[in-house]
Amino acid sequence: MARTAARGGQVIPLSAKEFAVLEYLARNAGTVLSREKISHGVWNYDYEGGSNVVDVYIRYLRKKLDDGRTPKLIHTVRGVGYVLREEV
Amino acid sequence: MKKCSITLRVTLWYTLFMVLLAGVSLGFLFHAAAQSARQGKLALMQNMAADSRREIEYKNGELDIDNDLEAFQDGVYLSVYDAAGVPLYGLVPRTFDNAAVFSDGELRRVESGGRSWYLYDEAIAVEDYGTLWVRSVTAADAVDSTLTQLLHWAFLVLPVFVLLSAVGGYLVTRRAFAPVRRITQTAREIGAGNDLSRRIGLEEGRDEIHTLAGEFDAMFGRLEQAFEHEKQFTDDASHELRTPTAVILSQSEYALEQTNPQGETRAALETIHRQAAGMAALLSQLLMLARADKGRQPLHWERVDLSEMAQMVAETQAEQAADRQIAVRTEIQPGVTVQGDETLLMRLLINLTENALHYGRPGGWVRLTLSRQQDQAVGTVEDNGIGIAPQDLDKIWQRFWQADPARSGGGAGLGLAMVRWIIDAHGGSITVDSRPGEGTVFTFRIPCEHHCDL
């Protein structure tokens, strides 16, 4: 099953897990989410995930969605986690 | 001798004894036969001498030798001489030089004309005349020739018999030991692989070997059961602990977010949260490995750009490594793709680099390389850290194993066990090379076009 996101009229293909992470962030848009929370939300407590895997997926998503675009959508909240929100 | 199989030793042993036995009995037979043949000839010679005593008379001043006296009988030549040795009657073999001095009543063996002869003389007293000598001669080799022939036959036939019995015996012994080879084979296979469900499975039998095989099977059964129990225990325990851990985690999170505590309360809650998170991670790793052991861990197969992933992982890890002044270097050939489970492959790269960082030295470096070689993606993760002692190299894949328990910060020792399993699940291989004090390099290979069906 092909999963895609669209930004600024541009279709961006995503892998299953990239999509799942983005979906989890979007459903909780505006809320700061800890790595554990994202991991549990996407991987349902399975170790496959884990906080450092979340970091790598966030990097993937930023590269695909945010690189070269403004405003940035995915923000790091130092010491806490990540949040998806549109801010200037 | 210790190096030979029992089959060979048994065969050699009794073949040797067969040869000895045959040799001794043949020698004995030959000796006995020769003895009896000689006895026979001697009896004949004595008979002929006795005959001549009867047939020779002194009548009317003349020696009368009856014509009935046979001069040749069954290979024995008879001749009669007067006391001075002048031949009076009879025959001697043509090639016999007849020079031997008379000797009464003694069987002798003399060599003459290139042959051996048996010689028997007897002095007979003829009434009114005096002494006469009766000499009988027979070829000794005539006596022996039958025996020699027998011996020739024995030398031809015996080796064939010995050979036949050796080959036959070897095959029978080998056959008898076949169950032992089967036991060895099964034990070896169980030792080499991990399939504890294998059994020797000999058919019913009451002999020692079948009993042994049965005991072995029972032992394998108990071993398998013990392993199953251990796996099941890990699985059950992790399951049972997961829910309370998740509750602690969510409750501490809730307390932190909703009540906004300050000072020591906040620090305490944060510690609880951090430790609970660590515990949850450990439990999920254990559960995953338990599922993997049972072959029930599902893999989500897709095409994965390993080059991009390695780059992403390296960048992510570089941020954490910066705190410890460890540089993360990369040498990544772009466009290396494999079929695999995206998250698991990411886990593989993360665990390997985390391991390298964990054992790296401050101010040192960690190097991640990736390239395509033929139909394999080949990656290396190298560090210039403390290295691994040679005797520990095969232990690093064990769960919860740690080189130095004092250094166990985080990690929990499941990372490399996980790496091993992920590599296996992808049909790849991984090797480790290390020099204590100089560093370690892990090299993994994953087939590029490996497809699902695991």
Coordinates of C-alpha atoms in Angstrom, one line a residue:
Chain A
M1 CA 0.0 0.0 0.0
A2 CA 1.5 3.3 -1.0
R3 CA 1.3 6.1 1.5
T4 CA 1.9 9.7 0.7
A5 CA 1.7 13.1 2.2
A6 CA 1.1 16.3 0.4
R7 CA 2.6 19.7 1.1
G8 CA 2.2 22.8 -1.0
G9 CA 0.6 20.8 -3.7
Q10 CA 3.5 18.4 -3.8
V11 CA 3.0 14.7 -3.3
I12 CA 5.6 13.1 -1.0
P13 CA 5.9 9.3 -0.9
L14 CA 6.4 7.9 2.6
S15 CA 7.2 4.5 4.0
A16 CA 4.7 2.7 6.2
K17 CA 6.4 3.7 9.4
E18 CA 7.2 7.3 8.3
F19 CA 3.5 7.7 7.6
A20 CA 2.6 6.2 11.0
V21 CA 4.9 8.6 12.8
L22 CA 3.6 11.6 10.8
E23 CA 0.0 10.4 11.4
Y24 CA 0.6 10.2 15.2
L25 CA 2.2 13.7 15.3
A26 CA -0.7 15.1 13.2
R27 CA -3.4 13.5 15.4
N28 CA -1.7 15.2 18.4
A29 CA -0.8 18.4 16.6
G30 CA 0.1 21.2 18.9
T31 CA 0.9 18.8 21.8
V32 CA 4.5 18.1 22.7
L33 CA 5.1 14.4 22.5
S34 CA 7.9 12.5 24.3
R35 CA 9.9 10.0 22.3
E36 CA 8.4 7.2 24.5
K37 CA 4.9 8.4 23.7
I38 CA 5.5 8.4 20.0
S39 CA 7.2 5.1 20.2
H40 CA 4.4 3.5 22.1
G41 CA 1.8 5.2 19.9
V42 CA 3.3 3.9 16.7
W43 CA 4.9 0.6 17.7
N44 CA 2.5 -0.3 20.5
Y45 CA 5.2 -0.9 23.1
D46 CA 7.2 -3.1 20.8
Y47 CA 11.0 -2.7 21.0
E48 CA 11.2 -2.5 17.2
G49 CA 10.5 1.2 18.0
G50 CA 12.3 2.8 20.9
S51 CA 13.3 6.4 21.4
N52 CA 16.3 6.5 19.1
V53 CA 14.3 5.0 16.3
V54 CA 11.8 7.8 16.7
D55 CA 14.7 10.3 16.4
V56 CA 15.8 8.8 13.1
Y57 CA 12.2 8.8 11.7
I58 CA 11.8 12.4 12.8
R59 CA 14.9 13.1 10.8
Y60 CA 13.5 11.3 7.8
L61 CA 10.2 13.3 8.0
R62 CA 12.0 16.6 8.4
K63 CA 14.1 15.9 5.3
K64 CA 11.1 15.0 3.3
L65 CA 8.6 17.6 4.6
D66 CA 10.5 20.5 6.0
D67 CA 13.8 20.8 4.1
G68 CA 13.8 23.9 1.9
R69 CA 10.3 24.8 3.0
T70 CA 8.9 27.3 5.4
P71 CA 7.4 27.4 7.8
K72 CA 8.9 24.3 9.5
L73 CA 6.3 21.9 10.8
I74 CA 8.2 19.5 13.0
H75 CA 9.8 21.1 16.1
T76 CA 12.1 19.7 18.7
V77 CA 11.4 20.7 22.3
R78 CA 14.7 20.2 24.0
G79 CA 14.7 17.6 26.8
V80 CA 11.0 16.8 26.2
G81 CA 10.2 15.6 22.7
Y82 CA 8.7 16.7 19.4
V83 CA 5.7 18.6 18.3
L84 CA 4.0 19.2 15.0
R85 CA 2.7 22.7 14.7
E86 CA 2.6 25.6 12.3
E87 CA 4.4 28.5 13.8
V88 CA 6.3 31.4 12.6
Chain B
M1 CA 45.6 -47.6 17.0
K2 CA 43.6 -45.1 18.9
K3 CA 42.9 -43.2 15.7
C4 CA 41.2 -46.2 14.0
S5 CA 37.5 -46.8 14.4
I6 CA 36.4 -49.7 16.5
T7 CA 35.1 -51.5 13.4
L8 CA 38.6 -51.4 11.9
R9 CA 40.3 -52.5 15.1
V10 CA 37.9 -55.4 15.6
T11 CA 38.4 -56.5 12.0
L12 CA 42.2 -56.2 12.2
W13 CA 42.3 -58.0 15.5
Y14 CA 40.4 -61.1 14.5
T15 CA 42.0 -61.2 11.0
L16 CA 45.4 -61.4 12.7
F17 CA 44.1 -64.2 14.9
M18 CA 42.6 -66.0 11.9
V19 CA 45.9 -65.9 10.1
L20 CA 47.8 -67.1 13.2
L21 CA 45.3 -69.9 13.8
A22 CA 45.3 -71.0 10.2
G23 CA 49.2 -70.9 10.1
V24 CA 49.6 -72.9 13.3
S25 CA 47.0 -75.5 12.5
L26 CA 48.3 -75.9 9.0
G27 CA 51.9 -76.4 10.3
F28 CA 50.7 -78.9 12.8
L29 CA 48.7 -80.8 10.1
F30 CA 51.7 -80.7 7.7
H31 CA 54.0 -82.0 10.4
A32 CA 51.6 -84.8 11.4
A33 CA 51.0 -85.8 7.8
A34 CA 54.7 -85.9 7.0
Q35 CA 55.3 -87.9 10.1
S36 CA 52.6 -90.5 9.2
A37 CA 53.8 -90.7 5.6
R38 CA 57.3 -91.5 6.8
Q39 CA 56.0 -94.0 9.3
G40 CA 54.1 -95.6 6.4
K41 CA 57.2 -95.8 4.2
L42 CA 59.2 -97.2 7.1
A43 CA 56.6 -99.9 7.8
L44 CA 56.6 -100.8 4.1
M45 CA 60.4 -101.0 4.0
Q46 CA 60.4 -103.2 7.2
N47 CA 57.8 -105.4 5.6
M48 CA 59.9 -105.8 2.4
A49 CA 62.9 -106.7 4.5
A50 CA 60.9 -109.3 6.4
D51 CA 59.7 -110.7 3.1
S52 CA 63.2 -111.0 1.9
R53 CA 64.1 -112.9 5.0
R54 CA 61.4 -115.4 4.2
E55 CA 62.4 -115.7 0.5
I56 CA 66.1 -116.2 0.8
E57 CA 67.5 -119.6 1.8
Y58 CA 70.9 -121.4 1.5
K59 CA 70.3 -124.7 -0.2
N60 CA 72.9 -127.1 -1.6
G61 CA 75.7 -124.7 -1.1
E62 CA 74.0 -122.0 -3.1
L63 CA 72.1 -119.0 -2.1
D64 CA 68.6 -119.3 -3.4
I65 CA 66.7 -116.1 -3.8
D66 CA 63.1 -116.7 -4.7
N67 CA 61.8 -114.9 -7.7
D68 CA 58.8 -113.9 -5.8
L69 CA 60.8 -111.4 -3.9
E70 CA 59.6 -108.1 -5.3
A71 CA 62.4 -105.6 -5.9
F72 CA 60.1 -102.7 -6.5
Q73 CA 56.9 -102.0 -4.6
D74 CA 55.1 -98.7 -4.1
G75 CA 58.1 -96.6 -5.0
V76 CA 60.4 -98.6 -2.7
Y77 CA 63.5 -100.3 -4.3
L78 CA 64.8 -103.4 -2.6
S79 CA 68.3 -104.8 -3.1
V80 CA 70.3 -107.6 -1.4
Y81 CA 74.0 -107.7 -0.7
D82 CA 76.4 -110.2 0.8
A83 CA 78.4 -109.3 3.9
A84 CA 81.1 -107.7 1.7
G85 CA 78.6 -105.4 0.0
V86 CA 78.5 -107.2 -3.3
P87 CA 75.0 -106.8 -4.8
L88 CA 73.3 -110.1 -5.3
Y89 CA 69.8 -109.2 -6.2
G90 CA 67.3 -106.4 -6.6
L91 CA 67.2 -102.8 -7.8
V92 CA 68.3 -99.4 -6.8
P93 CA 67.1 -96.1 -8.3
R94 CA 69.2 -95.1 -11.2
T95 CA 70.2 -91.8 -9.8
F96 CA 71.0 -93.2 -6.4
D97 CA 74.8 -93.6 -6.0
N98 CA 74.4 -96.3 -3.3
A99 CA 77.6 -95.5 -1.5
A100 CA 76.2 -95.4 2.0
V101 CA 77.6 -97.7 4.5
F102 CA 75.2 -100.3 5.9
S103 CA 73.6 -99.6 9.2
D104 CA 71.2 -102.1 10.7
G105 CA 67.6 -101.2 11.4
E106 CA 67.9 -97.4 11.0
L107 CA 65.9 -95.1 8.8
R108 CA 68.2 -92.6 7.3
R109 CA 67.8 -89.7 5.0
V110 CA 70.7 -89.2 2.5
E111 CA 71.3 -86.7 -0.3
S112 CA 72.4 -88.2 -3.6
G113 CA 72.2 -87.2 -7.2
G114 CA 70.5 -83.9 -6.3
R115 CA 67.6 -85.7 -4.5
S116 CA 66.8 -86.8 -1.0
W117 CA 66.3 -90.4 -0.3
Y118 CA 65.1 -92.5 2.6
L119 CA 67.4 -95.4 3.2
Y120 CA 66.7 -98.5 5.4
D121 CA 69.1 -101.4 5.9
E122 CA 68.6 -104.5 7.7
A123 CA 71.1 -107.4 8.3
I124 CA 69.5 -110.8 7.9
A125 CA 71.0 -114.0 9.0
V126 CA 70.6 -116.8 6.5
E127 CA 71.0 -120.2 8.0
D128 CA 74.2 -121.9 7.1
Y129 CA 75.4 -119.0 5.0
G130 CA 75.9 -116.0 7.2
T131 CA 74.8 -112.4 7.1
L132 CA 73.1 -110.7 4.1
W133 CA 72.2 -107.0 3.9
V134 CA 68.8 -106.0 2.6
R135 CA 68.6 -102.4 1.6
S136 CA 65.5 -100.5 0.7
V137 CA 65.5 -97.1 -0.9
T138 CA 62.8 -94.6 -1.7
A139 CA 62.8 -91.0 -2.8
A140 CA 62.1 -88.7 0.1
D141 CA 60.6 -86.1 -2.1
A142 CA 58.0 -88.7 -3.3
V143 CA 56.9 -88.9 0.2
D144 CA 56.8 -85.1 0.5
S145 CA 55.3 -84.2 -2.9
T146 CA 51.7 -84.9 -1.8
L147 CA 52.2 -82.7 1.2
T148 CA 53.9 -80.0 -0.8
Q149 CA 50.9 -80.0 -3.1
L150 CA 48.6 -79.7 -0.1
L151 CA 50.6 -76.9 1.2
H152 CA 50.5 -75.1 -2.2
W153 CA 46.7 -75.3 -2.2
A154 CA 46.6 -74.1 1.4
F155 CA 48.7 -71.0 0.5
L156 CA 46.4 -70.2 -2.4
V157 CA 43.1 -70.8 -0.6
L158 CA 44.0 -69.5 2.9
P159 CA 44.5 -65.8 1.9
V160 CA 41.2 -65.9 0.0
F161 CA 39.5 -67.1 3.1
V162 CA 41.2 -64.6 5.3
L163 CA 40.3 -61.8 2.9
L164 CA 36.7 -62.9 2.7
S165 CA 36.3 -63.2 6.4
A166 CA 38.0 -59.8 6.9
V167 CA 35.7 -58.1 4.4
G168 CA 32.7 -59.9 5.7
G169 CA 33.5 -59.2 9.3
Y170 CA 34.2 -55.6 8.6
L171 CA 30.8 -55.2 6.9
V172 CA 29.0 -57.0 9.7
T173 CA 30.7 -54.9 12.4
R174 CA 30.1 -51.7 10.5
R175 CA 26.4 -52.6 10.2
A176 CA 26.3 -53.4 13.9
F177 CA 27.7 -49.9 14.6
A178 CA 25.4 -48.1 12.2
P179 CA 23.1 -47.0 15.1
V180 CA 26.2 -45.5 16.9
R181 CA 27.0 -43.5 13.8
R182 CA 23.4 -42.3 13.7
I183 CA 23.6 -41.3 17.4
T184 CA 26.9 -39.4 16.7
Q185 CA 25.4 -37.7 13.6
T186 CA 22.3 -36.5 15.5
A187 CA 24.2 -35.3 18.5
R188 CA 26.5 -33.4 16.2
E189 CA 23.6 -31.8 14.3
I190 CA 22.0 -30.8 17.5
G191 CA 25.3 -29.4 18.8
A192 CA 26.0 -27.4 15.6
G193 CA 22.5 -26.1 15.0
N194 CA 19.8 -25.0 17.4
D195 CA 17.2 -27.6 16.5
L196 CA 16.6 -29.3 19.8
S197 CA 13.5 -31.1 18.4
R198 CA 15.7 -33.5 16.5
R199 CA 15.8 -37.2 17.7
I200 CA 17.9 -40.2 16.8
G201 CA 14.7 -42.3 16.5
L202 CA 16.0 -45.8 16.2
E203 CA 13.4 -48.5 15.8
E204 CA 12.5 -50.6 18.8
G205 CA 15.3 -52.9 20.0
R206 CA 16.6 -54.4 23.2
D207 CA 20.3 -54.4 22.7
E208 CA 22.7 -51.9 24.4
I209 CA 22.9 -49.5 21.5
H210 CA 19.2 -49.2 21.2
T211 CA 18.9 -48.6 24.9
L212 CA 21.6 -46.0 24.6
A213 CA 19.9 -44.3 21.7
G214 CA 16.6 -44.3 23.6
E215 CA 18.3 -42.7 26.6
F216 CA 19.8 -40.0 24.4
D217 CA 16.4 -39.2 22.9
A218 CA 15.0 -38.9 26.3
M219 CA 17.8 -36.6 27.3
F220 CA 17.3 -34.5 24.1
G221 CA 13.6 -34.3 25.1
R222 CA 14.4 -33.1 28.6
L223 CA 16.8 -30.5 27.2
E224 CA 14.3 -29.3 24.7
Q225 CA 11.7 -29.0 27.4
A226 CA 14.1 -27.1 29.7
F227 CA 14.8 -24.6 26.9
E228 CA 11.1 -24.3 26.1
H229 CA 10.4 -23.6 29.7
E230 CA 13.1 -21.0 29.8
K231 CA 11.7 -19.2 26.7
Q232 CA 8.2 -19.5 28.0
F233 CA 9.2 -18.1 31.3
T234 CA 10.9 -15.1 29.7
D235 CA 7.9 -14.5 27.6
D236 CA 5.4 -14.8 30.5
A237 CA 7.4 -12.8 32.9
S238 CA 7.9 -10.0 30.4
H239 CA 4.2 -10.0 29.6
E240 CA 3.2 -9.9 33.3
L241 CA 5.6 -7.0 34.0
R242 CA 4.6 -5.0 30.9
T243 CA 1.3 -3.8 32.2
P244 CA 2.4 -2.5 35.6
T245 CA 5.4 -0.8 33.9
A246 CA 3.2 0.9 31.4
V247 CA 1.0 2.1 34.3
I248 CA 3.9 3.5 36.2
L249 CA 5.1 5.2 33.0
S250 CA 1.8 6.8 32.2
Q251 CA 1.0 7.7 35.8
S252 CA 4.4 9.4 36.3
E253 CA 3.9 11.2 33.0
Y254 CA 0.5 12.3 34.0
A255 CA 1.8 13.6 37.4
L256 CA 4.5 15.5 35.7
E257 CA 2.2 17.1 33.1
Q258 CA -0.9 17.8 35.1
T259 CA 0.3 18.7 38.6
N260 CA 3.4 20.5 37.5
P261 CA 5.4 19.6 40.6
Q262 CA 8.4 21.5 41.7
G263 CA 11.8 20.9 43.3
E264 CA 12.5 17.4 44.7
T265 CA 9.0 16.1 43.9
R266 CA 9.6 16.9 40.3
A267 CA 13.1 15.3 40.3
A268 CA 11.7 12.2 42.0
L269 CA 8.9 11.8 39.4
E270 CA 11.3 12.3 36.6
T271 CA 13.6 9.6 38.0
I272 CA 10.6 7.3 38.3
H273 CA 9.6 8.1 34.7
R274 CA 13.1 7.6 33.3
Q275 CA 13.6 4.3 35.0
A276 CA 10.1 3.0 34.1
A277 CA 10.9 4.0 30.5
G278 CA 14.1 2.0 30.6
M279 CA 12.3 -1.0 32.1
A280 CA 9.6 -0.8 29.4
A281 CA 12.2 -0.8 26.7
L282 CA 14.0 -3.7 28.2
L283 CA 10.7 -5.7 28.6
S284 CA 9.8 -5.0 25.0
Q285 CA 13.2 -6.2 23.8
L286 CA 12.9 -9.4 25.9
L287 CA 9.4 -10.0 24.4
M288 CA 10.7 -9.4 20.9
L289 CA 13.5 -11.9 21.4
A290 CA 11.2 -14.4 22.9
R291 CA 8.9 -14.1 19.9
A292 CA 11.9 -14.3 17.6
D293 CA 13.0 -17.5 19.4
K294 CA 9.6 -19.0 18.6
G295 CA 9.7 -17.7 15.0
R296 CA 6.6 -15.6 15.7
Q297 CA 8.1 -12.1 15.3
P298 CA 6.5 -10.7 12.2
L299 CA 8.7 -8.9 9.7
H300 CA 7.4 -6.1 7.4
W301 CA 9.2 -6.6 4.2
E302 CA 9.7 -3.7 1.9
R303 CA 12.4 -2.1 -0.2
V304 CA 14.8 -0.2 2.0
D305 CA 17.3 2.4 1.0
L306 CA 20.1 1.3 3.3
S307 CA 22.4 4.2 2.3
E308 CA 19.9 6.8 3.2
M309 CA 19.1 5.0 6.5
A310 CA 22.8 4.7 7.4
Q311 CA 23.2 8.5 6.7
M312 CA 20.2 9.3 8.9
V313 CA 21.3 7.1 11.7
A314 CA 24.9 8.4 11.6
E315 CA 23.6 12.0 11.8
T316 CA 21.3 11.2 14.7
Q317 CA 24.0 9.4 16.6
A318 CA 26.5 12.2 15.8
E319 CA 24.4 14.6 17.9
Q320 CA 24.6 12.3 21.0
A321 CA 28.3 11.4 20.3
A322 CA 29.2 15.1 20.3
D323 CA 28.6 15.2 24.1
R324 CA 31.4 12.6 24.5
Q325 CA 33.7 14.2 21.9
I326 CA 33.4 11.2 19.7
A327 CA 33.4 12.0 16.0
V328 CA 31.0 9.9 13.7
R329 CA 32.5 9.5 10.3
T330 CA 30.7 7.9 7.3
E331 CA 31.7 6.4 4.0
I332 CA 28.5 5.5 2.4
Q333 CA 28.0 4.4 -1.2
P334 CA 24.7 5.9 -2.3
G335 CA 21.8 3.8 -3.6
V336 CA 22.4 0.5 -1.7
T337 CA 19.0 -1.0 -1.3
V338 CA 17.9 -4.2 0.3
Q339 CA 14.6 -6.0 0.9
G340 CA 13.9 -5.9 4.6
D341 CA 12.1 -4.7 7.6
E342 CA 12.7 -0.9 7.7
T343 CA 12.4 -0.5 11.5
L344 CA 14.5 -3.6 12.2
L345 CA 17.3 -2.5 9.9
M346 CA 17.3 0.9 11.5
R347 CA 17.4 -0.9 14.9
L348 CA 20.4 -2.9 13.6
L349 CA 22.3 0.2 12.5
I350 CA 21.4 2.1 15.7
N351 CA 22.5 -0.8 18.0
L352 CA 25.8 -1.2 16.2
T353 CA 26.7 2.5 16.3
E354 CA 25.4 2.8 19.9
N355 CA 27.6 -0.2 20.9
A356 CA 30.6 1.5 19.2
L357 CA 29.9 4.8 21.0
H358 CA 29.4 3.0 24.3
Y359 CA 32.8 1.3 24.1
G360 CA 34.5 4.2 22.2
R361 CA 37.0 6.5 23.9
P362 CA 36.3 10.2 24.5
G363 CA 38.0 12.1 21.7
G364 CA 38.0 9.1 19.5
W365 CA 35.9 8.2 16.4
V366 CA 33.3 5.8 15.2
R367 CA 33.2 5.0 11.4
L368 CA 30.2 3.7 9.6
T369 CA 30.7 2.4 6.0
L370 CA 28.3 0.9 3.5
S371 CA 28.9 -0.5 0.0
R372 CA 27.5 -2.9 -2.4
Q373 CA 29.6 -6.0 -3.2
Q374 CA 28.1 -8.2 -5.8
D375 CA 24.6 -9.0 -4.6
Q376 CA 25.3 -8.1 -1.0
A377 CA 25.1 -4.9 1.0
V378 CA 28.2 -4.8 3.1
G379 CA 28.4 -2.5 6.1
T380 CA 31.0 -2.0 8.8
V381 CA 30.8 -0.2 12.1
E382 CA 34.3 0.6 13.5
D383 CA 35.5 2.3 16.6
N384 CA 38.9 3.0 18.1
G385 CA 37.7 2.2 21.6
I386 CA 38.7 -0.3 24.3
G387 CA 38.2 -3.4 22.1
I388 CA 37.1 -6.9 23.0
A389 CA 39.3 -9.5 24.5
P390 CA 39.7 -12.5 22.2
Q391 CA 38.1 -15.0 24.7
D392 CA 35.0 -12.8 24.8
L393 CA 34.5 -12.5 21.1
D394 CA 31.9 -15.2 20.9
K395 CA 30.1 -14.2 24.1
I396 CA 29.2 -10.7 22.9
W397 CA 26.1 -12.0 21.2
Q398 CA 24.7 -13.5 24.4
R399 CA 21.8 -11.8 26.0
F400 CA 22.8 -9.6 28.9
W401 CA 26.4 -10.3 28.5
Q402 CA 28.7 -7.4 29.3
A403 CA 32.5 -7.3 29.1
D404 CA 32.8 -5.3 32.3
P405 CA 29.7 -5.3 34.6
A406 CA 31.0 -2.2 36.3
R407 CA 30.5 -0.3 33.0
S408 CA 26.9 -1.4 32.4
G409 CA 25.5 2.0 31.7
G410 CA 22.2 1.8 29.8
G411 CA 22.5 -0.8 27.0
A412 CA 21.4 -3.6 29.2
G413 CA 23.3 -6.1 27.0
L414 CA 20.5 -7.0 24.7
G415 CA 21.7 -4.8 21.8
L416 CA 24.0 -7.2 20.1
A417 CA 21.7 -10.2 20.7
M418 CA 19.1 -8.2 18.8
V419 CA 21.6 -7.3 16.0
R420 CA 22.4 -11.0 15.6
W421 CA 18.7 -11.9 15.3
I422 CA 17.9 -9.1 12.8
I423 CA 20.9 -10.2 10.6
D424 CA 19.7 -13.9 10.8
A425 CA 16.1 -12.9 10.0
H426 CA 17.4 -11.1 6.9
G427 CA 19.4 -14.0 5.7
G428 CA 22.7 -12.1 6.3
S429 CA 25.8 -12.7 8.3
I430 CA 27.9 -10.7 10.7
T431 CA 31.5 -11.0 11.9
V432 CA 33.5 -9.1 14.5
D433 CA 37.1 -8.4 14.6
S434 CA 38.8 -6.7 17.6
R435 CA 42.1 -5.8 19.2
P436 CA 41.9 -4.9 22.8
G437 CA 43.0 -1.3 23.3
E438 CA 42.8 -0.5 19.6
G439 CA 39.2 -0.9 18.6
T440 CA 36.6 -3.1 17.2
V441 CA 35.0 -3.5 13.7
F442 CA 31.7 -5.2 13.0
T443 CA 31.1 -6.3 9.4
F444 CA 27.6 -7.3 8.3
R445 CA 26.4 -8.6 5.0
I446 CA 22.8 -8.5 3.9
P447 CA 21.6 -10.0 0.5
C448 CA 20.2 -7.2 -1.6
E449 CA 17.4 -9.0 -3.1
H450 CA 16.4 -11.3 -0.3
H451 CA 12.7 -11.9 -0.3
C452 CA 10.2 -12.5 2.4
D453 CA 8.8 -16.0 3.3
L454 CA 10.7 -16.2 6.5

